[in-house]
Each structure stands twice: as structure tokens, then as C-alpha cells.
Amino acid sequence: MKITSDFECGNGKNIVELAPGHWRLDEVGEKAPYCKYFCVRIDGEEDGGPVRLDIYPDPDLGEAGRAGMMGHYPSPLWYSENAMERWLNVTKRWPGVETYGDDHISTQVVVPPNRSTYVASNVVLSWSMLRNWAASPATQGAVVDALGTTSEGREIPRLHIPPLSADGAHRVFVFSGQHPSEHCGPLAACGIAEFLCSSHPEARAIREHTDVWIVPMINVDGNVHGRNGWTMEDVNPYPDFEGACDGREPEATEDRLLWHWLVDELRPELCLNFHGFLGQRSFVEFPHDGFYVLQDPASVYTDPARCALYETVRDTLFWDTPGLTGAGNPGPLGPQSLAYNLARYCGAVVPFYEINHGFHGVYGAKRKGVDVFRATMRAMGCG
Ligand SMILES: [Zn+2]
């Protein structure tokens, strides 16, 4: 038996076998609360068998890291027996194996001989899987290229789903993956592409006059290295856009590429951004999703009509999605965010949705992405 995190999207260090079939490891965090994600592979080798896994907070982050990680649990853990393609809750097969303490969480799986099982805090979509996935929409009318390359030289996948009619198309932008451990976000963006490329009548109606651009995974390097939230240049991409609408350059290579393409070329009317979070400890009702909204939209938009459209979309999502089931109130979308800066710079409507990735697997995240997108498009009068 062997346990490793040495693979794309892996996260776990100081992996030690305490007794036969009983292992411990430390999560690898960047800065609290970005210290909740783990993903390891258990290789059964000749014998296989039951494996108890104890997962501890990153000791390098001290008490803040402990509180930061444990604050995300209890939350259902996930496993995959086929190379991260298909994920299930651990307790579906082994009820009662998960325990959550103050200083670590624990679970158990049974690994067949000569097979591998992935165990993670949430389902995972790697950059390589995303690139393989993109081959399918590319055969269904989507144009797949790259926004550019990351600080470590990897391509940032970009999809363009052009309108079916030439005139009067609305420019729509969907993006995710700022915080790489929130894999539900890229999955939501992929779901939207799959929906739009399908024969669903609502998808066809939306595509008639909508020009859709999708960047499912902006922080590709962070994804590959199994990071929680930061880029490999040690930037948290969410607040990296402070002052961008007044000419300040974002710090991260990927954020500069994104900002300049958006404001110099695309100038989208809509920017739909997905994030994710974990757990249920302080959230009100299942499925514990969340929203972030502009606090005072009238002070952000220069055009009152754009402000009114933003408020229409915001209020539609309050009622047509479960975005208020996490905190019960939306969080603030501040001047450090891309959303705020795009709203100010070119009047983009900026819905910002958080999927709880403890409770959404691959299909749940894709479906949630499509639900939020459809509700947004109805409110925008598209389709
Ligand atoms: Zn996030």
C-alpha cells in the first residue's frame, strides 16, 4: 500500500503510516482560511485493504491554519476509483467512517489490490481533464483556444460559443477557477458550455442572440500544484483587481491577461463568476450555497439602466437559485474584485455565485452552473 499526493491537483504532505492500514497526513495550505483542500491517491499494490486516513491542518500555518481548516468541516468527503472521473461520497459505501475533531478529520476506504483510489475534500477537475473535455464542445460549434499562458507557461483554456444569428448579440462572459481548490466552479462553467452546445430548446433560444465566452479555469498553475486559493506567484486572484478600473495593473500574470482582454477587446455586458466553499458549520440550510453582491450598485454603475439591470439579475437569482441557503445574506463584492471593476469600467452585470462543493459532485456542480446561467439569461432578457 502507498499513499501519495505527487500528481496533478494532489495536496497532502508528511504522509506517514502510523500502524498497518492507518495513515496520517497534513493538508498543505497557503494562508487561513485557504487551508481546507486535500487530495491523495492510495495505491493498493499487491494486497490492497482498508485504509484509515487522518487529515491534519497544515502545521506551518499554526493556530490560524487549524481554525481555518476545521471551520470548513464537518463536510462530506469524496472518493474516486477511476482516475478522478467519477466521484462519490465516502459514506455512500462505508457509512459512519467519517469523524471530525478539533484538530483533524478522519475517514476510511477499502482499496482493491492493484487499484488506486483518490480521496479528497471535494471533487476534482484537473487542468489536463479540462483540456481533454474541451475536445467535445470543439466538435459542437465551440471555438477552443487559449487566453494566454500562465506564469509557469501553461495554456489557459478559453471557449467561444458564437451566436446563431449575426445581429445584435449580447456579449456574455463566464469564468471561474480563481481559487483552484474550488473545482465546482470550473465544472459549473463546463456545464454551461455543454448545455449551450446541446439541443435543449432554451439553449438554442439563448444562443440565437448571445455571444458566449468562457474561461473555466483562470488559475491553471494553482490547479496543477493542488493549491487552495493562491497562484504560483503567491497572489490571491480574487482581490487582485483593486484599482484596475483606474489603471492599476493586477499583480498576477493570469489576471493581467484577463483584465486586458476583457476591457481592451471583449467588453462583456455580463460577467458571471463562480466560486466554491465548503462545509455546513455556520450555514443555514441545504445545499448551503452563497452569493456576493455589490453593496451600493448605484455608486458603481455610471449608467442607471445598467444598474437597474444588475438589480434585476441579482433579485432574480435570489429567488430562482438557492444562493441564500449558506449565510442567509449575500456577502459583499468589494472594490478589489474583478466584478466590481468590470461593472465600473464598462457597465457589466456581475452575478457572483458560490457553490458549496461539499454537497455538489461533478454533475451537481454542472447542473448548478446551468441553473444559475439560465436564471441570469432570463433576467437579462436573452433567450
Ligand atoms: Zn473562491
XYZ file of C-alpha atoms in Angstrom, residues 170-172 210 268-271 306 309-310 312-314 316 347-351 373-383:
31
model
C -25.183 40.106 -26.265
C -21.569 39.560 -25.155
C -21.575 37.188 -22.202
C -25.874 35.575 -27.364
C -18.743 41.990 -21.874
C -22.262 43.018 -20.932
C -22.382 40.176 -18.412
C -19.633 38.601 -16.297
C -27.119 49.113 -16.248
C -30.388 45.527 -14.933
C -27.856 44.435 -12.297
C -32.971 42.712 -11.769
C -30.455 39.885 -12.222
C -29.457 39.951 -8.537
C -33.932 37.031 -9.856
C -21.156 48.607 -17.011
C -21.003 44.786 -16.953
C -23.703 42.999 -14.958
C -21.761 40.884 -12.472
C -23.567 37.967 -10.785
C -26.847 30.761 -16.048
C -30.418 30.155 -17.232
C -31.896 32.283 -14.446
C -29.418 35.053 -15.285
C -30.215 34.930 -19.006
C -33.962 35.076 -18.345
C -33.452 38.153 -16.189
C -31.222 39.735 -18.866
C -33.947 39.182 -21.469
C -31.718 36.838 -23.512
C -33.379 33.741 -24.871
